[in-house]
Amino acid sequence: MKDLRQTLRKPESTEKPSTSAVSLNETTQVGGNQLALIAGPCAVESLDQVMEVAIHAKQLNIPCLRGGAFKPRTSPYSFQGMGLEGLEHLDQVRKTTGMAVISEVMSVEQMNMAQPYLDCFQIGARNMQNFELLKELGKQKKPVILKRGLSSTVEEFLYSAEYIMAEGNPNVILCERGIRSFDNMTRNVLDLGAVALLKELTHLPVLVDPSHATGKRSLVIPAARAGVAIGADGILVEAHPIPEKSVSDAAQALSLDDLTQLMKELEPVANAIGKSFFENQAASKAATTVTELETVSPRRLSAV
Amino acid sequence: MKDLRQTLRKPESTEKPSTSAVSLNETTQVGGNQLALIAGPCAVESLDQVMEVAIHAKQLNIPCLRGGAFKPRTSPYSFQGMGLEGLEHLDQVRKTTGMAVISEVMSVEQMNMAQPYLDCFQIGARNMQNFELLKELGKQKKPVILKRGLSSTVEEFLYSAEYIMAEGNPNVILCERGIRSFDNMTRNVLDLGAVALLKELTHLPVLVDPSHATGKRSLVIPAARAGVAIGADGILVEAHPIPEKSVSDAAQALSLDDLTQLMKELEPVANAIGKSFFENQAASKAATTVTELETVSPRRLSAV
Amino acid sequence: MKDLRQTLRKPESTEKPSTSAVSLNETTQVGGNQLALIAGPCAVESLDQVMEVAIHAKQLNIPCLRGGAFKPRTSPYSFQGMGLEGLEHLDQVRKTTGMAVISEVMSVEQMNMAQPYLDCFQIGARNMQNFELLKELGKQKKPVILKRGLSSTVEEFLYSAEYIMAEGNPNVILCERGIRSFDNMTRNVLDLGAVALLKELTHLPVLVDPSHATGKRSLVIPAARAGVAIGADGILVEAHPIPEKSVSDAAQALSLDDLTQLMKELEPVANAIGKSFFENQAASKAATTVTELETVSPRRLSAV
Amino acid sequence: MKDLRQTLRKPESTEKPSTSAVSLNETTQVGGNQLALIAGPCAVESLDQVMEVAIHAKQLNIPCLRGGAFKPRTSPYSFQGMGLEGLEHLDQVRKTTGMAVISEVMSVEQMNMAQPYLDCFQIGARNMQNFELLKELGKQKKPVILKRGLSSTVEEFLYSAEYIMAEGNPNVILCERGIRSFDNMTRNVLDLGAVALLKELTHLPVLVDPSHATGKRSLVIPAARAGVAIGADGILVEAHPIPEKSVSDAAQALSLDDLTQLMKELEPVANAIGKSFFENQAASKAATTVTELETVSPRRLSAV
């Protein structure tokens, strides 16, 4: 792997080397010495939906919201995402809560359209080797969460990161989201051995996505605990106000109560390995009280 | 698989149903009742190189030339293809020999650039689920050879074809090129069972690529024989004037003599299952004699 | 692979080297220059059942009958085979028709019990690395059909053959029966690339089992054609008088009419690559006429 | 999975149900509410070797020693284990330290030979579907650690446990040890999602083997932490006094210092999820001081 000039750790690194910190905005980062938590719905469905998740996440000190505005779907007849309207909702979350917002793009055109609305691009498993898109992501500066392909080797994964970095953008965050295997009792196979290996090989931050990896709600929290314990730099998780009504990936989305439980269970595991979770202080200050925040989310208020 | 409206065979089809014929140009087609043979180098390296393969292929009645102008490479530092110059070389082959020419595109920009130079687009395994590209391929009319992803199911493969067809382009040709598996003694695992299954499920033509599937020169001809025997509608094979000097995939490229041997071995197998190879009569007439053709390929002439 | 002393081809072999011939009985062999056909039910269910298949197979010049007396089943509560009674039925087939009979054994105890009744032992995929059993098979002389494990590499496969040969029994026949992969639309993935590779590496005969490889009746004949075309030394196929009533693997068993069709389709493919099917002349003489044979199969007679 | 009568949790179980406790001897158990730690060399190489590991492990309150007396090796020419002599060494460890001792058996003959020397049988991945052996293990009462096959589904894994239990032996312990996949940068893929799923489905204890799963020393401790964090009932790990001199699996064996580090890192993770490690009080009393124990291990003493 001689040509992985930018992704590999330098040989002169100390035994337990530091992880590069990637800033998503002025007050939020992934990597460094702290754990990052990113939560949100598979797809943006409405302003209410993303705002409700954001408010809940913010109360849990989760600094980043994810939500798909463009959805890669196996069938052309499935819901393909809200597009621009979805991006506008994410931007609204950002402005209201101070959270960093993240969404997937699948083409250069989408990347350009989404640029003003997002703090970070996500590249999905199916596009990990969409080399032309990777090159364009390298020519701009917004950070990129790069998900491992369904059957990509660790070496190929690092080379895809190298594609982005070789063009001048050092802000790459890797994400293991499960690989395809023979047993369909879980959606994918969460390859935490690859996470441990990546932590050895690269200085880039490595996230774990336990939602896509398992595809089953009851397994998400245990898998997230394992991700933290093996040394990942953060967790990317799907959460929905009413999981069973999610337009996509309903089986794997956490409820907001599950999200609370997740944080409750992850903290002691993080502490057990000498880590803590990143808290976006600026985001905490963006709105003084929960009540203030909730004014923007009518459905939730009426539900109280 | 209810939503595979355009790719699945219609229920009213007869027991042994016909395969759709996809025209590459006015005189060349893939599918229908005949076998198609497509050969050429992994990457276009020079006009001489592609012309030499084309002349040899034409003598063997092979109607289509393939050659990569844009190359998807694992590493950003590997040769990425000749780009526009490569396309011009392919166009030159087309004009000189009358053969249909095929090349891979990996983005909408490349698709638009390549449009005037090619008879057919190839979509590689890594872009089988590059849905935005598939949609754009559906909005134009040039035929598309869609290769199966490294770990794509047959169902996902058909849905990707459906993406193209749903946008209005019915000219889709499927290609099995080996799936990723656990044994690295062959490059991939040629999944001929999937070919047999595809022939049952879809009316689209199905090609077999024994070069990428095996990754080893000595296995290419046996694998091609098996592809014909199981019922594929054609073979897509890599060939190079000097295989060991190929800039990419050298281990799997056939020499021109191997290509002759391939045709010699495939013909009786085709006949054994009641098929014959498509011959592009127009291409045969494009240049009267081999000598005429060879005047465009100086290196080869000087080598004689 | 330096230690594969007995399984690898010798370097001094000629370019297209001969395949070792393994004798099943005095008049039947697998390997050499001819193709072997082995057919029969997944499980021995009754004397009538195996005799009916045997009579039909014999009329098609198929020299070997297979049938499971001991069945490896995922669940302990599934039918585990007729055991000794099943072996006696196979022996009866052998005596009546002169065909060679083959059955799977899963332990040394079963091997010893089956010894007098069989011409050849079959070792199933799940026992390919049951090393203690392989050693015992090496200490006796009956030939062994060794099936490739569900996720065994070609190298591991050859080492398992070496286990048998290292103990003194050179009569090993390899069988590719599909490997486990990610797509459950076929039961397994028929790895014909491995067959082509094995033909290069080893002098041992290599069979293809298209029944387990595809798991679907309609794909069995195409897959068998491909197996012959790629250069396998024979085909091992499941057939049942009433496939839908088969106690195991009903979805993949050929009917007797299918078996006739199989032979009809395989012959021209075999000829296309310069091969022919082995015919057990002695077996042909064991009973003068079909009528004679049918006297032992009452159900079939009454059905006529 | 209706027929998994004995392995599945009963529907009337409470939401977070208890795990069955399997006793290895009068004072040691796996399962229940505590974590079990099992450590030892891949292969028994000498009395000194196993005793040195045992003494070190005992000081760490590790209650069980593993060591292979019979070794399943890919090649027949590789070291096949010390056999009876190895069993005697394990027995000596048991008598001296009071630890429970565990070793793999691959046949009924080995099982019978090993019976007097061991507290628990281990069944390796290659024999997970050696059904005849499983049945015999079910007819005796010693506990069985059943390792998941290289490419076995969770359902097949449970059915293999059911084979043992259906014959009358309820003392089954499951062990995930990595599945075979496409990337050879780790030896196998540690499927912790399957562990989380197993904890949902079955009442049987589930161990994680991070040594075989990763195949790389530096990844073993992180993987063990993840195993504990996801909810496994214990860790089975390879350790050797001089790892680089191990006759088998040298790359993945922990040193004794690594073993100390492992325990140091696992304890806080265990506590973080509300668990603690089982300590064999009786074993602790079997010898009063480390000095006493060390008198049986001459090499180590001389090395001091």
PDB file of N, CA, C and O in Angstrom, chain C residues 49-68:
ATOM      1  N   GLN C  49     -37.808 -46.875  -5.587  1.00  0.00           N
ATOM      2  CA  GLN C  49     -37.366 -45.549  -6.011  1.00  0.00           C
ATOM      3  C   GLN C  49     -35.989 -45.611  -6.689  1.00  0.00           C
ATOM      4  O   GLN C  49     -35.803 -45.107  -7.802  1.00  0.00           O
ATOM      5  N   VAL C  50     -35.015 -46.208  -6.013  1.00  0.00           N
ATOM      6  CA  VAL C  50     -33.671 -46.236  -6.601  1.00  0.00           C
ATOM      7  C   VAL C  50     -33.634 -47.122  -7.841  1.00  0.00           C
ATOM      8  O   VAL C  50     -32.939 -46.824  -8.820  1.00  0.00           O
ATOM      9  N   MET C  51     -34.405 -48.199  -7.821  1.00  0.00           N
ATOM     10  CA  MET C  51     -34.375 -49.089  -8.980  1.00  0.00           C
ATOM     11  C   MET C  51     -34.978 -48.402 -10.198  1.00  0.00           C
ATOM     12  O   MET C  51     -34.473 -48.554 -11.316  1.00  0.00           O
ATOM     13  N   GLU C  52     -36.013 -47.631  -9.970  1.00  0.00           N
ATOM     14  CA  GLU C  52     -36.658 -46.941 -11.092  1.00  0.00           C
ATOM     15  C   GLU C  52     -35.686 -45.926 -11.725  1.00  0.00           C
ATOM     16  O   GLU C  52     -35.581 -45.826 -12.946  1.00  0.00           O
ATOM     17  N   VAL C  53     -34.996 -45.202 -10.884  1.00  0.00           N
ATOM     18  CA  VAL C  53     -34.017 -44.256 -11.423  1.00  0.00           C
ATOM     19  C   VAL C  53     -32.904 -45.019 -12.145  1.00  0.00           C
ATOM     20  O   VAL C  53     -32.485 -44.648 -13.251  1.00  0.00           O
ATOM     21  N   ALA C  54     -32.450 -46.117 -11.535  1.00  0.00           N
ATOM     22  CA  ALA C  54     -31.342 -46.876 -12.106  1.00  0.00           C
ATOM     23  C   ALA C  54     -31.689 -47.431 -13.487  1.00  0.00           C
ATOM     24  O   ALA C  54     -30.898 -47.351 -14.430  1.00  0.00           O
ATOM     25  N   ILE C  55     -32.889 -47.954 -13.582  1.00  0.00           N
ATOM     26  CA  ILE C  55     -33.308 -48.520 -14.875  1.00  0.00           C
ATOM     27  C   ILE C  55     -33.342 -47.440 -15.946  1.00  0.00           C
ATOM     28  O   ILE C  55     -32.850 -47.622 -17.065  1.00  0.00           O
ATOM     29  N   HIS C  56     -33.899 -46.325 -15.584  1.00  0.00           N
ATOM     30  CA  HIS C  56     -33.955 -45.226 -16.547  1.00  0.00           C
ATOM     31  C   HIS C  56     -32.551 -44.754 -16.913  1.00  0.00           C
ATOM     32  O   HIS C  56     -32.238 -44.521 -18.085  1.00  0.00           O
ATOM     33  N   ALA C  57     -31.711 -44.597 -15.895  1.00  0.00           N
ATOM     34  CA  ALA C  57     -30.348 -44.115 -16.125  1.00  0.00           C
ATOM     35  C   ALA C  57     -29.578 -45.084 -17.012  1.00  0.00           C
ATOM     36  O   ALA C  57     -28.850 -44.684 -17.930  1.00  0.00           O
ATOM     37  N   LYS C  58     -29.762 -46.355 -16.745  1.00  0.00           N
ATOM     38  CA  LYS C  58     -29.047 -47.373 -17.505  1.00  0.00           C
ATOM     39  C   LYS C  58     -29.434 -47.314 -18.986  1.00  0.00           C
ATOM     40  O   LYS C  58     -28.579 -47.469 -19.864  1.00  0.00           O
ATOM     41  N   GLN C  59     -30.702 -47.090 -19.249  1.00  0.00           N
ATOM     42  CA  GLN C  59     -31.152 -46.961 -20.640  1.00  0.00           C
ATOM     43  C   GLN C  59     -30.467 -45.789 -21.341  1.00  0.00           C
ATOM     44  O   GLN C  59     -30.327 -45.762 -22.544  1.00  0.00           O
ATOM     45  N   LEU C  60     -30.072 -44.814 -20.546  1.00  0.00           N
ATOM     46  CA  LEU C  60     -29.381 -43.630 -21.096  1.00  0.00           C
ATOM     47  C   LEU C  60     -27.867 -43.822 -21.102  1.00  0.00           C
ATOM     48  O   LEU C  60     -27.124 -42.862 -21.343  1.00  0.00           O
ATOM     49  N   ASN C  61     -27.443 -45.044 -20.808  1.00  0.00           N
ATOM     50  CA  ASN C  61     -26.003 -45.351 -20.736  1.00  0.00           C
ATOM     51  C   ASN C  61     -25.277 -44.607 -19.617  1.00  0.00           C
ATOM     52  O   ASN C  61     -24.072 -44.375 -19.692  1.00  0.00           O
ATOM     53  N   ILE C  62     -26.002 -44.229 -18.594  1.00  0.00           N
ATOM     54  CA  ILE C  62     -25.375 -43.635 -17.411  1.00  0.00           C
ATOM     55  C   ILE C  62     -24.829 -44.780 -16.565  1.00  0.00           C
ATOM     56  O   ILE C  62     -25.583 -45.659 -16.168  1.00  0.00           O
ATOM     57  N   PRO C  63     -23.524 -44.779 -16.288  1.00  0.00           N
ATOM     58  CA  PRO C  63     -22.924 -45.962 -15.665  1.00  0.00           C
ATOM     59  C   PRO C  63     -22.974 -46.007 -14.137  1.00  0.00           C
ATOM     60  O   PRO C  63     -22.679 -47.037 -13.553  1.00  0.00           O
ATOM     61  N   CYS C  64     -23.317 -44.863 -13.472  1.00  0.00           N
ATOM     62  CA  CYS C  64     -23.225 -44.829 -12.007  1.00  0.00           C
ATOM     63  C   CYS C  64     -24.498 -44.268 -11.386  1.00  0.00           C
ATOM     64  O   CYS C  64     -25.032 -43.265 -11.851  1.00  0.00           O
ATOM     65  N   LEU C  65     -24.896 -44.902 -10.278  1.00  0.00           N
ATOM     66  CA  LEU C  65     -26.040 -44.412  -9.523  1.00  0.00           C
ATOM     67  C   LEU C  65     -25.585 -43.865  -8.175  1.00  0.00           C
ATOM     68  O   LEU C  65     -24.805 -44.491  -7.472  1.00  0.00           O
ATOM     69  N   ARG C  66     -26.103 -42.695  -7.820  1.00  0.00           N
ATOM     70  CA  ARG C  66     -25.852 -42.173  -6.485  1.00  0.00           C
ATOM     71  C   ARG C  66     -27.175 -42.162  -5.705  1.00  0.00           C
ATOM     72  O   ARG C  66     -28.266 -42.079  -6.304  1.00  0.00           O
ATOM     73  N   GLY C  67     -27.076 -42.221  -4.395  1.00  0.00           N
ATOM     74  CA  GLY C  67     -28.268 -42.158  -3.550  1.00  0.00           C
ATOM     75  C   GLY C  67     -27.812 -42.136  -2.105  1.00  0.00           C
ATOM     76  O   GLY C  67     -26.951 -42.899  -1.699  1.00  0.00           O
ATOM     77  N   GLY C  68     -28.383 -41.241  -1.319  1.00  0.00           N
ATOM     78  CA  GLY C  68     -27.924 -41.071   0.058  1.00  0.00           C
ATOM     79  C   GLY C  68     -28.589 -42.033   1.027  1.00  0.00           C
ATOM     80  O   GLY C  68     -29.815 -42.009   1.175  1.00  0.00           O
TER      81      GLY C  68
END
